[in-house]
CSV table of N, CA and C in Angstrom, one decimal:
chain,number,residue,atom,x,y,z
H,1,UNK,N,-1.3,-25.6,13.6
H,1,UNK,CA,-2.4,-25.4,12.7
H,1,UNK,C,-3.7,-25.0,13.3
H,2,UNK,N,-4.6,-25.6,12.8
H,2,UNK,CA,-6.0,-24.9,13.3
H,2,UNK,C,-6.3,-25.4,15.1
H,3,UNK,N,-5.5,-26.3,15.6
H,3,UNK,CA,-6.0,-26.7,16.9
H,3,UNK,C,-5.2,-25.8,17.5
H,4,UNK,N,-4.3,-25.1,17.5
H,4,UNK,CA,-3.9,-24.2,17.9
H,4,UNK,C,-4.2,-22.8,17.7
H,5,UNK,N,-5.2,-22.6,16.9
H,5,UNK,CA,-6.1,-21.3,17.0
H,5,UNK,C,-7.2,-21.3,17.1
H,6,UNK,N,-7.8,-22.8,17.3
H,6,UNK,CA,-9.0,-22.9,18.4
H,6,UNK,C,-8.5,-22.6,19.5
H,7,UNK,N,-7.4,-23.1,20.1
H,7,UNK,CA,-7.2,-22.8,21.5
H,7,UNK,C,-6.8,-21.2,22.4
H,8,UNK,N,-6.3,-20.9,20.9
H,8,UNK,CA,-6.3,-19.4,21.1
H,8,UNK,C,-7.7,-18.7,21.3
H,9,UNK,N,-8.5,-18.9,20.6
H,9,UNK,CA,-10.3,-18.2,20.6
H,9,UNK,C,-10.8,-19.0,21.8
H,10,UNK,N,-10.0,-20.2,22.1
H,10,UNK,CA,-11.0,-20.5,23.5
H,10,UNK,C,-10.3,-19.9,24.7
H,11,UNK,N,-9.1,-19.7,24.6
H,11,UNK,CA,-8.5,-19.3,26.0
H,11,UNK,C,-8.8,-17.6,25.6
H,12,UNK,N,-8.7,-16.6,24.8
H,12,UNK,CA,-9.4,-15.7,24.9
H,12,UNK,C,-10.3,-15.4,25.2
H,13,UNK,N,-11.6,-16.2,24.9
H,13,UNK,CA,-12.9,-16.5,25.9
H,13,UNK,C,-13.0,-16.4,27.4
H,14,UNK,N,-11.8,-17.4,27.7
H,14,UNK,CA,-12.1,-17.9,29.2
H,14,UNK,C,-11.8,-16.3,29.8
H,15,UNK,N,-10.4,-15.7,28.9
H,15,UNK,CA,-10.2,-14.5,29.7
H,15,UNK,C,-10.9,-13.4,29.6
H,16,UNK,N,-11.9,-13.1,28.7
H,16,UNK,CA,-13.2,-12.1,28.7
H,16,UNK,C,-13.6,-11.8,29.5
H,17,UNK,N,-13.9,-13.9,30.0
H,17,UNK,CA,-15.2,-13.8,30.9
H,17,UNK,C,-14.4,-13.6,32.6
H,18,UNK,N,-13.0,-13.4,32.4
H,18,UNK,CA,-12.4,-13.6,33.6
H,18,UNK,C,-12.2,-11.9,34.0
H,19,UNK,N,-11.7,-11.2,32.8
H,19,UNK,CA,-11.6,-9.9,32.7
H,19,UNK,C,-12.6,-9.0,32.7
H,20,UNK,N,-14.4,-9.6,32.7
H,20,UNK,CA,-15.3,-9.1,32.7
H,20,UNK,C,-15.9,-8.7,34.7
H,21,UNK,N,-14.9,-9.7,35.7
H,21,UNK,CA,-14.8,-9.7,36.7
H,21,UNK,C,-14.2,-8.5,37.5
H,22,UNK,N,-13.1,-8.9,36.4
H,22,UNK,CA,-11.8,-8.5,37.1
H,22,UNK,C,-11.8,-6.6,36.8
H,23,UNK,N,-11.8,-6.4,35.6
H,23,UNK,CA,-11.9,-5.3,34.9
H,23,UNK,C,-13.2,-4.6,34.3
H,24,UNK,N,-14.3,-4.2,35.0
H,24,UNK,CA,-15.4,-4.0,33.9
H,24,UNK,C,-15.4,-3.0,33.4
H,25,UNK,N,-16.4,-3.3,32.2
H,25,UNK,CA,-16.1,-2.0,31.1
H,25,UNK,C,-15.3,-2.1,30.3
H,26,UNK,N,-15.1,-1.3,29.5
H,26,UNK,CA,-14.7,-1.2,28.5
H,26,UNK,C,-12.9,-0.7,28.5
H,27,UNK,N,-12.6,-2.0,29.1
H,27,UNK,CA,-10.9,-1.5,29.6
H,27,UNK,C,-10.2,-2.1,28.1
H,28,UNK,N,-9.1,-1.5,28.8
H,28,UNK,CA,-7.5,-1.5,27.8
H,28,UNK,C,-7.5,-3.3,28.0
H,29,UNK,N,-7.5,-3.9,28.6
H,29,UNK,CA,-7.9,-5.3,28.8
H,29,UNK,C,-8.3,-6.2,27.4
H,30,UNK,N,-9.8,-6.1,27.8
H,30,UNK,CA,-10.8,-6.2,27.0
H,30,UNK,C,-10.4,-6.1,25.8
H,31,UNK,N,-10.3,-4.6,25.6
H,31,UNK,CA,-10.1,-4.8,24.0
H,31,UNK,C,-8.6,-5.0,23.2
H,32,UNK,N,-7.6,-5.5,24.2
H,32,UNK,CA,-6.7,-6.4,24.0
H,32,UNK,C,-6.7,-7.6,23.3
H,33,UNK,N,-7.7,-8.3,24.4
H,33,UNK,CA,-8.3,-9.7,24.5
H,33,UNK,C,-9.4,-9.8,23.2
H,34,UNK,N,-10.3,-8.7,22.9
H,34,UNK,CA,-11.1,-8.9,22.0
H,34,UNK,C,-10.5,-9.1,20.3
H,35,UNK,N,-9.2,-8.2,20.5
H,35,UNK,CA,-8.1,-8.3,19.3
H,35,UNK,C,-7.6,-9.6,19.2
H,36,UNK,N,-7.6,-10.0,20.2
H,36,UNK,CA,-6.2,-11.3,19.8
H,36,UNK,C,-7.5,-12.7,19.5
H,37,UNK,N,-9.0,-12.5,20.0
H,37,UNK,CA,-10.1,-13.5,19.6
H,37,UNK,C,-10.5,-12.9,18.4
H,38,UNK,N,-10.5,-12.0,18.1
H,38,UNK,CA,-10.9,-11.6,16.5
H,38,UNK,C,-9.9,-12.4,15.5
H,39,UNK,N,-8.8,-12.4,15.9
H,39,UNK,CA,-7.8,-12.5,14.8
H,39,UNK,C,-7.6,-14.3,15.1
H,40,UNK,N,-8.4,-14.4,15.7
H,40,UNK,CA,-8.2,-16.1,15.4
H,40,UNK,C,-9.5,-16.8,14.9
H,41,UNK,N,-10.8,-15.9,15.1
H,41,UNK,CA,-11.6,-15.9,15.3
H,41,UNK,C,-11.8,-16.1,13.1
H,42,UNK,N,-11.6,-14.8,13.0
H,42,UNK,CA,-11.4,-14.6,11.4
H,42,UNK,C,-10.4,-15.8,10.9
H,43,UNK,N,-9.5,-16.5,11.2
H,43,UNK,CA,-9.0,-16.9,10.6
H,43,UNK,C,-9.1,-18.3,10.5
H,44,UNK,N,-10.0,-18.6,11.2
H,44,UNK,CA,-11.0,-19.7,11.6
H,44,UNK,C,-12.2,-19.8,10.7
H,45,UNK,N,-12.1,-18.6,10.4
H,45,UNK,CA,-13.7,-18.7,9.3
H,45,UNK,C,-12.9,-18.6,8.3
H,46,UNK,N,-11.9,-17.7,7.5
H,46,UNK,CA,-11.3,-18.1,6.4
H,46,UNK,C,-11.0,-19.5,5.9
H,47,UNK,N,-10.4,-20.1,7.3
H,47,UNK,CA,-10.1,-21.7,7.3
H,47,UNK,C,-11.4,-22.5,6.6
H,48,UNK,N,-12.2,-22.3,7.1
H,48,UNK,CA,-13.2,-23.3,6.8
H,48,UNK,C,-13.9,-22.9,5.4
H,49,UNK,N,-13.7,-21.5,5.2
H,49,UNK,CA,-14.6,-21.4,3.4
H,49,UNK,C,-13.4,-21.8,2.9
H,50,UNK,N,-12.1,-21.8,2.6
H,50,UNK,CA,-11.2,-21.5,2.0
H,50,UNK,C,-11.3,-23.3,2.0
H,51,UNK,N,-11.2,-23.5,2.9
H,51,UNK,CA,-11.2,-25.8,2.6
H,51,UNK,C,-13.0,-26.2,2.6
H,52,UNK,N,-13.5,-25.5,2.0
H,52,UNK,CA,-14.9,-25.7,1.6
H,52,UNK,C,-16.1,-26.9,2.8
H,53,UNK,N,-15.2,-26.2,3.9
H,53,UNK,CA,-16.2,-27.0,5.2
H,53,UNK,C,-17.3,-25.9,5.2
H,54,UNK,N,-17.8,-24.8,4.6
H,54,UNK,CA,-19.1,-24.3,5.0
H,54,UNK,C,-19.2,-23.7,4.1
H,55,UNK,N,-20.4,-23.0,4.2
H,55,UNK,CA,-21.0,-22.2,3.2
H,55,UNK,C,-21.0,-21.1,3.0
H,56,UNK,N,-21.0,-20.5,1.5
H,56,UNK,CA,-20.4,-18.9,1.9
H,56,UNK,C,-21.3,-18.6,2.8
H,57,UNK,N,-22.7,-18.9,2.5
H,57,UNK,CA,-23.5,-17.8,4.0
H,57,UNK,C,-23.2,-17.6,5.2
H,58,UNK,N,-22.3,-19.2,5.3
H,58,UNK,CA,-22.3,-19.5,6.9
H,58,UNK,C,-21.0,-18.5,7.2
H,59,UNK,N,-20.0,-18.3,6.0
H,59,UNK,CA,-18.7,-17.6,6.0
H,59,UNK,C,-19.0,-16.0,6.2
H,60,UNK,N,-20.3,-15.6,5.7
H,60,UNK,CA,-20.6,-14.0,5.9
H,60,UNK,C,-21.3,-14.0,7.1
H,61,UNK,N,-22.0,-14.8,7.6
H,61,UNK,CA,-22.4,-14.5,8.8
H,61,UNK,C,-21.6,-14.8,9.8
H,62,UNK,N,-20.0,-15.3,10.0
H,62,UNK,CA,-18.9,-15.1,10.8
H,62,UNK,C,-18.6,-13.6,9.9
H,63,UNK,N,-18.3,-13.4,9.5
H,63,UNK,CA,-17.6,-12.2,8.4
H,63,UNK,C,-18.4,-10.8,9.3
H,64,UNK,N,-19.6,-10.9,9.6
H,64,UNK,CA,-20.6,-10.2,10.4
H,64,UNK,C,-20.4,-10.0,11.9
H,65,UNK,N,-20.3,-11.3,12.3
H,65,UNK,CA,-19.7,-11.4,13.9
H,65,UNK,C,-18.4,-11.2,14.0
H,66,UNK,N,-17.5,-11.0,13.0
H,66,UNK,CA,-16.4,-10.4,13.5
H,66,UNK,C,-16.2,-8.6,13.0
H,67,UNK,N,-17.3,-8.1,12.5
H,67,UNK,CA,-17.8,-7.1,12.4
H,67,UNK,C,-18.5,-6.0,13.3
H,68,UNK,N,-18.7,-7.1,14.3
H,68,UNK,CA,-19.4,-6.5,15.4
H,68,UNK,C,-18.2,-6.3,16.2
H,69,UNK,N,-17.4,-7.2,16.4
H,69,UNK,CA,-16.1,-7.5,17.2
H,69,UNK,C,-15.2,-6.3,16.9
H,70,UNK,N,-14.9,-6.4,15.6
H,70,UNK,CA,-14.4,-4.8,15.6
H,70,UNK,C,-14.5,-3.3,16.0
H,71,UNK,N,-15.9,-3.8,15.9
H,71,UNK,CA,-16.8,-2.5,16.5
H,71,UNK,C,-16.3,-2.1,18.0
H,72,UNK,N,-16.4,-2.9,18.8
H,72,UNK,CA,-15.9,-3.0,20.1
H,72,UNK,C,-14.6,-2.6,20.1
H,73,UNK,N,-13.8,-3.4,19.4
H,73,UNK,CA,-12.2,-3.0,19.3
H,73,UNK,C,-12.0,-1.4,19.2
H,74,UNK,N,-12.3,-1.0,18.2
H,74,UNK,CA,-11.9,0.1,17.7
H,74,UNK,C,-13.0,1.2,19.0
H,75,UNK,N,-13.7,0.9,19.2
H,75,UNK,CA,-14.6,1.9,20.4
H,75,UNK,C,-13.3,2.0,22.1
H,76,UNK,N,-13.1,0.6,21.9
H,76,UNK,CA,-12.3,0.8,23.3
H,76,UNK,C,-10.6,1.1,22.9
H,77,UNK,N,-9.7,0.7,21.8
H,77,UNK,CA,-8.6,0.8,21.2
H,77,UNK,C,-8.7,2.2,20.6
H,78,UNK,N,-9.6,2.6,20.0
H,78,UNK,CA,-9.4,3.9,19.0
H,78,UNK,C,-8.9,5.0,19.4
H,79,UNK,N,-9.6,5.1,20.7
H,79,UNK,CA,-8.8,6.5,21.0
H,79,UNK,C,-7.5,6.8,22.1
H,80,UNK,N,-6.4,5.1,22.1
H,80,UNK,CA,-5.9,5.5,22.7
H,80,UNK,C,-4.7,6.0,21.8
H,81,UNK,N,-3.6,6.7,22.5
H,81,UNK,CA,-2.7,7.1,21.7
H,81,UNK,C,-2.3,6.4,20.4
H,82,UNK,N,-2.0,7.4,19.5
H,82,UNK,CA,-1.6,6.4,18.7
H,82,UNK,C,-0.2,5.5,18.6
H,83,UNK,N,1.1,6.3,19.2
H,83,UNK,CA,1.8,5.2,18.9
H,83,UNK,C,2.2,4.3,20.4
H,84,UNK,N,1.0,3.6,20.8
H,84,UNK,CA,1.3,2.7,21.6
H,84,UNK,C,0.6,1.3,20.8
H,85,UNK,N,0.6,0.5,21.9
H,85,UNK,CA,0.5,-1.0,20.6
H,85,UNK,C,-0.9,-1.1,20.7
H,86,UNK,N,-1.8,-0.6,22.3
H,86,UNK,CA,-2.9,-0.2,21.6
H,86,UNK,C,-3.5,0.3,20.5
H,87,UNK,N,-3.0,1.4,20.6
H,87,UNK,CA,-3.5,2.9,20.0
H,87,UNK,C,-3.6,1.8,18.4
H,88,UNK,N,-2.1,1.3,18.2
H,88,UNK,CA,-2.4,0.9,16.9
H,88,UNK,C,-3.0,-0.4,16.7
H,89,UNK,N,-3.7,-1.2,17.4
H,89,UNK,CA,-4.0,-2.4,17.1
H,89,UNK,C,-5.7,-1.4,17.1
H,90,UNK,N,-6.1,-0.4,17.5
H,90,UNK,CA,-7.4,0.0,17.2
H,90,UNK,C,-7.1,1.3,15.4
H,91,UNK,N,-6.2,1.2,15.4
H,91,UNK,CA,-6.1,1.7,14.1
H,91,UNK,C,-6.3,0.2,12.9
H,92,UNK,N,-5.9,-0.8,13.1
H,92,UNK,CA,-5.3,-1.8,12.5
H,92,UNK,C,-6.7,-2.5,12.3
H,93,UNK,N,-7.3,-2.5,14.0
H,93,UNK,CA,-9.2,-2.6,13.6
H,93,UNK,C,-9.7,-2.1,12.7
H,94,UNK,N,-9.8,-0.6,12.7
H,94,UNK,CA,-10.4,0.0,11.5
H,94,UNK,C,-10.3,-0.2,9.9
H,95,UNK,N,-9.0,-1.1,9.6
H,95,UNK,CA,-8.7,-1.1,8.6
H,95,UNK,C,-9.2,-2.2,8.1
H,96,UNK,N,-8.9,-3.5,9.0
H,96,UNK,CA,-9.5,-4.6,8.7
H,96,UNK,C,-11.3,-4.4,8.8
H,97,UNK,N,-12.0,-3.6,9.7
H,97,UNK,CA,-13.1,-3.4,9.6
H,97,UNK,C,-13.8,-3.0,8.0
H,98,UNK,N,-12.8,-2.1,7.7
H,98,UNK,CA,-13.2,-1.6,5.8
H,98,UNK,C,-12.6,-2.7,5.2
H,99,UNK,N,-12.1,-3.6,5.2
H,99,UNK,CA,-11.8,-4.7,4.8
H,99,UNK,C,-12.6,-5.7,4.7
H,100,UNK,N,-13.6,-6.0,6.2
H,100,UNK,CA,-14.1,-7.5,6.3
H,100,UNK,C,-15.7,-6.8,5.5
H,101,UNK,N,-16.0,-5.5,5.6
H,101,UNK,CA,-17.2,-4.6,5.0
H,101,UNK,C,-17.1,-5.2,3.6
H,102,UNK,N,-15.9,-4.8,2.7
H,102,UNK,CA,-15.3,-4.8,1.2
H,102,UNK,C,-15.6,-6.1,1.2
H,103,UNK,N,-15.5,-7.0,1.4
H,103,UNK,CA,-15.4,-8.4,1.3
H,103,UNK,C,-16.7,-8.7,1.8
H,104,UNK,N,-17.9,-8.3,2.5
H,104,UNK,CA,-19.3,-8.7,2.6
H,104,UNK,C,-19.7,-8.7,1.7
H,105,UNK,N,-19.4,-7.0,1.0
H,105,UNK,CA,-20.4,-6.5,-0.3
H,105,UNK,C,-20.0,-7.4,-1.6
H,106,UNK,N,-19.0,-7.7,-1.6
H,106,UNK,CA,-18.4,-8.5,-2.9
H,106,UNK,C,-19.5,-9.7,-2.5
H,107,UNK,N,-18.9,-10.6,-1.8
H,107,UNK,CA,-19.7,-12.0,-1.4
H,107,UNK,C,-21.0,-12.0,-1.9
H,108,UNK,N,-21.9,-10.7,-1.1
H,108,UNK,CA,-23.5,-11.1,-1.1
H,108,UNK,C,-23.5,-10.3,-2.5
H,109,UNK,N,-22.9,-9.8,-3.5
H,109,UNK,CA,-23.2,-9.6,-5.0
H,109,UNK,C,-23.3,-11.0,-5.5
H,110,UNK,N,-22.9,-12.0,-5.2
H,110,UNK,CA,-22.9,-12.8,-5.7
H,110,UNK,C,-23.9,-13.7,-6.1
């Protein structure tokens, strides 16, 4: 359940900051790593509005930070080929990016 996708977003962390060492820039790494903490990341914030632990604001302003996240993804994922698992996890960014957008505007209509 959820303690296991805390531990996912924290051991993707530790490896950022290990891959930030090891690899700098804007590697095939990185934005590996930055995919697999987005997607726990988001699902972490769904978790908590969805069982009414926060507030929608608090929910659009993760909704935001994983907006930026994708931003990154898709800058270092987007242009690689497409049918590799990169190539499409920076296509898969883009989509979810018009997705978590779709879903700000709805929210803050509210």
């Amino acid at each position: 359940g959820r303690e296991i996708v805390e531990n996912k977003s924290e051991y993707c962390r530790q490896l950022l900051d290990l891959a930030c060492r090891l690899s700098p820039g804007k590697s095939e790494l990185r934005g590996y790593l930055l995919w697999e903490r987005h997607g726990a990341q988001l699902r972490l914030a769904q978790m908590d509005w969805l069982n009414m632990k926060c507030s929608t604001q608090n929910y659009i302003d993760s909704l935001k930070v994983c907006c930026e996240s994708l931003k990154e993804i898709i800058d270092i994922l987007g242009p690689i080929r497409d049918n590799s698992e990169e190539g499409t996890n920076g296509l898969k960014a883009k989509n979810d990016l018009q997705t978590i957008k779709q879903q700000l505007l709805e929210l803050q209509d509210k």
